[in-house]
CSV table of C-alpha atoms in Angstrom, one decimal:
chain,number,residue,atom,x,y,z
T,1,MET,CA,173.3,59.1,62.5
T,2,SER,CA,174.1,60.4,65.9
T,3,ASN,CA,174.7,63.9,64.6
T,4,GLN,CA,171.1,64.0,63.2
T,5,GLU,CA,169.7,62.7,66.5
T,6,ASN,CA,171.5,65.4,68.5
T,7,LYS,CA,170.6,68.2,66.2
T,8,THR,CA,168.9,71.1,68.0
T,9,VAL,CA,165.4,71.9,66.8
T,10,TYR,CA,164.0,75.4,67.4
T,11,PHE,CA,160.3,76.2,67.0
T,12,ASP,CA,159.4,79.8,66.0
T,13,LEU,CA,156.4,81.5,67.4
T,14,HIS,CA,155.6,84.8,65.8
T,15,ALA,CA,152.7,87.3,66.2
T,16,THR,CA,152.0,89.9,63.5
T,17,GLY,CA,149.6,92.8,63.6
T,18,ALA,CA,149.1,96.5,64.2
T,19,GLY,CA,148.8,98.5,67.4
T,20,TYR,CA,149.7,101.5,69.5
T,21,ILE,CA,153.2,101.8,70.9
T,22,ASN,CA,153.4,103.1,74.4
T,23,ARG,CA,156.2,103.7,76.9
T,24,ALA,CA,158.9,103.6,74.2
T,25,ARG,CA,162.2,103.8,76.1
T,26,GLU,CA,165.9,103.0,76.2
T,27,VAL,CA,166.8,100.8,79.1
T,28,SER,CA,170.4,101.1,80.5
T,29,PRO,CA,171.0,98.2,83.0
T,30,GLU,CA,173.8,98.4,85.5
T,31,ASN,CA,175.3,95.2,84.1
T,32,GLY,CA,174.8,94.7,80.4
T,33,ASP,CA,174.2,96.7,77.2
T,34,ALA,CA,171.5,99.3,76.8
T,35,PHE,CA,168.4,98.2,74.7
T,36,PHE,CA,165.1,99.6,73.5
T,37,ALA,CA,161.8,98.4,74.9
T,38,CYS,CA,158.1,99.4,74.7
T,39,ASP,CA,154.5,98.3,75.2
T,40,ILE,CA,152.3,97.5,72.3
T,41,SER,CA,148.5,97.6,72.5
T,42,ALA,CA,147.7,95.3,69.5
T,43,MET,CA,144.3,95.7,67.8
T,44,ARG,CA,142.1,92.6,67.5
T,45,GLY,CA,138.6,91.5,67.3
T,46,ASN,CA,135.5,91.7,65.1
T,47,THR,CA,135.0,95.2,63.7
T,48,ASP,CA,131.2,94.7,63.9
T,49,LYS,CA,131.6,95.1,67.7
T,50,GLY,CA,134.6,97.5,67.8
T,51,VAL,CA,138.3,96.9,68.1
T,52,LYS,CA,139.7,95.4,71.3
T,53,TYR,CA,143.3,95.3,72.4
T,54,THR,CA,146.0,92.8,73.6
T,55,LYS,CA,149.0,94.2,75.5
T,56,PHE,CA,152.5,93.1,74.6
T,57,SER,CA,155.6,94.1,76.5
T,58,VAL,CA,158.6,93.8,74.2
T,59,ARG,CA,162.3,94.2,73.9
T,60,VAL,CA,163.5,95.4,70.5
T,61,VAL,CA,165.9,92.9,69.0
T,62,GLY,CA,165.6,93.2,65.2
T,63,SER,CA,168.5,95.2,63.7
T,64,LYS,CA,166.2,97.4,61.5
T,65,ALA,CA,163.7,97.8,64.4
T,66,LYS,CA,166.6,99.1,66.5
T,67,GLU,CA,167.5,101.6,63.9
T,68,VAL,CA,163.8,102.8,63.7
T,69,PHE,CA,163.7,103.2,67.5
T,70,ALA,CA,167.0,105.1,67.6
T,71,GLN,CA,165.8,107.5,64.9
T,72,TYR,CA,162.3,108.1,66.2
T,73,LEU,CA,162.5,107.5,70.0
T,74,LYS,CA,162.3,111.2,70.8
T,75,ALA,CA,159.2,111.7,68.7
T,76,MET,CA,157.6,108.6,70.1
T,77,ARG,CA,158.2,109.9,73.7
T,78,GLN,CA,156.5,113.3,73.1
T,79,LYS,CA,153.5,114.0,75.3
T,80,ASP,CA,150.2,112.8,73.8
T,81,ALA,CA,152.0,111.4,70.7
T,82,LYS,CA,149.9,108.7,68.9
T,83,VAL,CA,152.2,106.0,67.6
T,84,ILE,CA,150.9,103.1,65.5
T,85,ALA,CA,153.1,100.3,64.2
T,86,SER,CA,152.7,97.2,62.1
T,87,PHE,CA,154.9,94.6,63.7
T,88,VAL,CA,156.3,91.1,64.1
T,89,ILE,CA,156.9,89.8,67.6
T,90,GLY,CA,158.6,86.5,68.5
T,91,ASP,CA,159.0,84.3,71.6
T,92,ILE,CA,155.8,85.4,73.1
T,93,GLN,CA,154.8,84.2,76.6
T,94,PRO,CA,152.4,85.4,79.3
T,95,THR,CA,153.6,87.3,82.4
T,96,SER,CA,151.9,89.0,85.4
T,97,TYR,CA,152.6,92.3,87.2
T,98,SER,CA,151.3,94.3,90.1
T,99,TYR,CA,149.9,97.8,89.9
T,100,VAL,CA,148.0,100.3,92.1
T,101,ASP,CA,144.4,101.0,91.0
T,102,LYS,CA,143.9,104.8,90.7
T,103,SER,CA,140.3,104.7,92.0
T,104,SER,CA,140.5,102.2,94.8
T,105,LYS,CA,144.2,102.7,95.6
T,106,GLU,CA,144.4,98.9,96.0
T,107,THR,CA,147.2,96.8,94.6
T,108,LYS,CA,146.0,94.6,91.8
T,109,THR,CA,147.5,92.0,89.5
T,110,GLY,CA,147.5,92.6,85.7
T,111,CYS,CA,148.7,90.4,82.9
T,112,ALA,CA,150.6,91.0,79.7
T,113,ILE,CA,152.5,89.1,77.0
T,114,ASP,CA,156.2,89.4,76.9
T,115,GLY,CA,158.1,89.0,73.6
T,116,ARG,CA,160.9,90.2,71.4
T,117,LEU,CA,160.2,92.9,68.7
T,118,ILE,CA,161.7,91.3,65.6
T,119,ALA,CA,160.5,93.8,63.0
T,120,ILE,CA,158.6,97.0,62.4
T,121,LYS,CA,156.9,96.9,59.0
T,122,SER,CA,155.5,100.5,59.3
T,123,LEU,CA,155.5,103.3,61.8
T,124,LYS,CA,153.1,106.2,62.0
T,125,ILE,CA,153.4,109.1,64.4
T,126,ASN,CA,150.5,111.5,64.9
T,127,GLY,CA,149.0,110.4,61.6
T,128,GLU,CA,152.2,110.7,59.5
T,129,VAL,CA,153.9,107.5,58.1
T,130,VAL,CA,157.5,108.0,59.1
T,131,PHE,CA,158.8,104.5,58.2
T,132,LYS,CA,157.6,101.8,55.9
T,133,GLN,CA,159.6,98.6,55.2
T,134,GLU,CA,160.0,97.3,51.7
T,135,ARG,CA,157.8,94.3,50.9
T,136,LYS,CA,160.0,91.5,52.2
T,137,ASN,CA,159.8,88.5,54.4
T,138,VAL,CA,160.7,90.6,57.5
T,139,VAL,CA,161.3,87.5,59.6
T,140,GLU,CA,163.8,85.7,57.3
T,141,GLY,CA,165.0,88.8,55.5
T,142,GLU,CA,164.4,87.3,52.1
T,143,THR,CA,162.5,88.7,49.2
T,144,GLN,CA,158.9,87.5,49.1
T,145,GLU,CA,157.8,86.9,45.5
T,146,GLU,CA,154.1,87.3,45.5
T,147,THR,CA,151.9,88.1,42.5
T,148,GLN,CA,149.1,90.6,42.7
T,149,GLU,CA,146.6,87.9,41.7
T,150,ASP,CA,147.7,85.7,44.6
T,151,THR,CA,147.4,88.5,47.1
T,152,GLN,CA,144.0,89.5,45.8
T,153,GLU,CA,142.8,85.9,46.0
T,154,LEU,CA,143.9,85.7,49.6
T,155,LYS,CA,142.2,88.9,50.5
T,156,THR,CA,139.0,87.9,48.7
T,157,ASP,CA,138.8,84.5,50.3
T,158,THR,CA,139.5,85.8,53.8
T,159,THR,CA,137.0,88.6,53.5
T,160,THR,CA,134.3,86.3,52.3
T,161,LYS,CA,134.8,84.0,55.3
T,162,THR,CA,134.9,86.6,57.9
T,163,LYS,CA,132.3,89.0,56.7
T,164,GLN,CA,129.0,88.5,58.4
T,165,ALA,CA,126.2,90.8,59.6
T,166,PRO,CA,126.5,94.4,58.3
T,167,SER,CA,127.6,97.1,60.8
T,168,ALA,CA,129.2,100.5,60.5
T,169,THR,CA,132.3,98.9,59.0
T,170,ASP,CA,132.2,96.6,56.0
T,171,THR,CA,135.9,96.3,55.5
T,172,PRO,CA,138.5,95.3,58.1
T,173,GLU,CA,140.8,97.9,59.7
T,174,VAL,CA,143.8,95.6,59.6
T,175,ASP,CA,144.8,93.9,56.3
T,176,VAL,CA,144.5,90.1,57.0
T,177,VAL,CA,147.3,89.4,54.5
T,178,THR,CA,150.0,92.0,55.4
T,179,GLY,CA,149.0,92.8,59.0
T,180,GLU,CA,148.9,96.5,58.1
T,181,LEU,CA,146.1,99.0,58.4
T,182,ALA,CA,143.7,99.0,55.4
T,183,GLN,CA,144.1,102.0,53.1
T,184,GLU,CA,140.4,102.6,52.8
T,185,ILE,CA,137.4,102.0,55.1
T,186,THR,CA,133.7,102.4,54.3
T,187,LEU,CA,131.1,103.0,57.0
T,188,ASP,CA,127.4,102.5,57.1
T,189,PRO,CA,125.9,105.8,58.3
T,190,THR,CA,122.7,104.0,59.4
T,191,ALA,CA,124.5,101.6,61.8
T,192,LYS,CA,124.1,102.1,65.5
T,193,ASP,CA,127.8,102.3,66.2
T,194,PHE,CA,128.5,104.8,63.3
T,195,ASP,CA,129.7,107.6,65.6
T,196,GLU,CA,131.9,105.3,67.6
T,197,ARG,CA,133.5,103.8,64.6
T,198,LYS,CA,134.0,107.2,62.9
T,199,ALA,CA,135.8,108.4,66.0
T,200,GLU,CA,138.0,105.3,66.0
T,201,LEU,CA,139.0,105.8,62.4
T,202,LYS,CA,139.9,109.5,63.0
T,203,ASP,CA,142.0,108.4,66.0
T,204,LEU,CA,143.9,106.0,63.7
T,205,GLY,CA,144.6,108.7,61.2
T,206,TYR,CA,141.9,108.2,58.6
T,207,THR,CA,140.3,111.2,56.8
T,208,TRP,CA,137.1,111.4,54.8
T,209,ASN,CA,137.5,111.2,51.0
T,210,GLY,CA,134.4,112.7,49.4
T,211,GLU,CA,135.3,111.5,45.9
T,212,LYS,CA,135.7,107.8,47.0
T,213,LYS,CA,132.9,108.0,49.6
T,214,ALA,CA,135.3,106.3,52.0
T,215,TRP,CA,137.7,107.0,54.9
T,216,SER,CA,141.3,107.0,53.6
T,217,LEU,CA,144.5,106.4,55.5
T,218,GLN,CA,147.0,109.3,55.0
């Protein structure tokens, strides 16, 4: 009985999504082993009003994620490289930092969310998918048995609940089931934010598919 009462309980807190990787780097502390780290500007929000971003500052801890960083770190660090990843982050907590404002030259306080990068489900550099993980439970490492009907049902239900007033985008950029970028996006050319949304899609690596009349992820 005492063994059960003294058993340690650990609560997981994971964030999944897609976003831009910035400041990818290898850190070599004086005391301790070297490790990979980066900042992630995760995409969020209602596509009717445009995508917003939440900043994460993470240390890479997942074994496969470490391999991906070791293989593509040089490419991610190239000047003007656009790196987008679908990710799983654990142990998230808020933190603050100081920075000098470029305009006013004043020291200001910013905030970010620290965490540990557990897994990278996909990685795209300058529009090219360089890594895509097999469909698994990336947190537990177990095969996830999921039927096509179940997945479609989840997508349909979630889309029905979140879809409201029409705008330039009538499908989400991030797949609400997998956390990955949607393969196809359709835009309403009569919407006021059409030009803005089109520019965002191009920036994410989408190209116009004349046959499907949609923007496709390459």
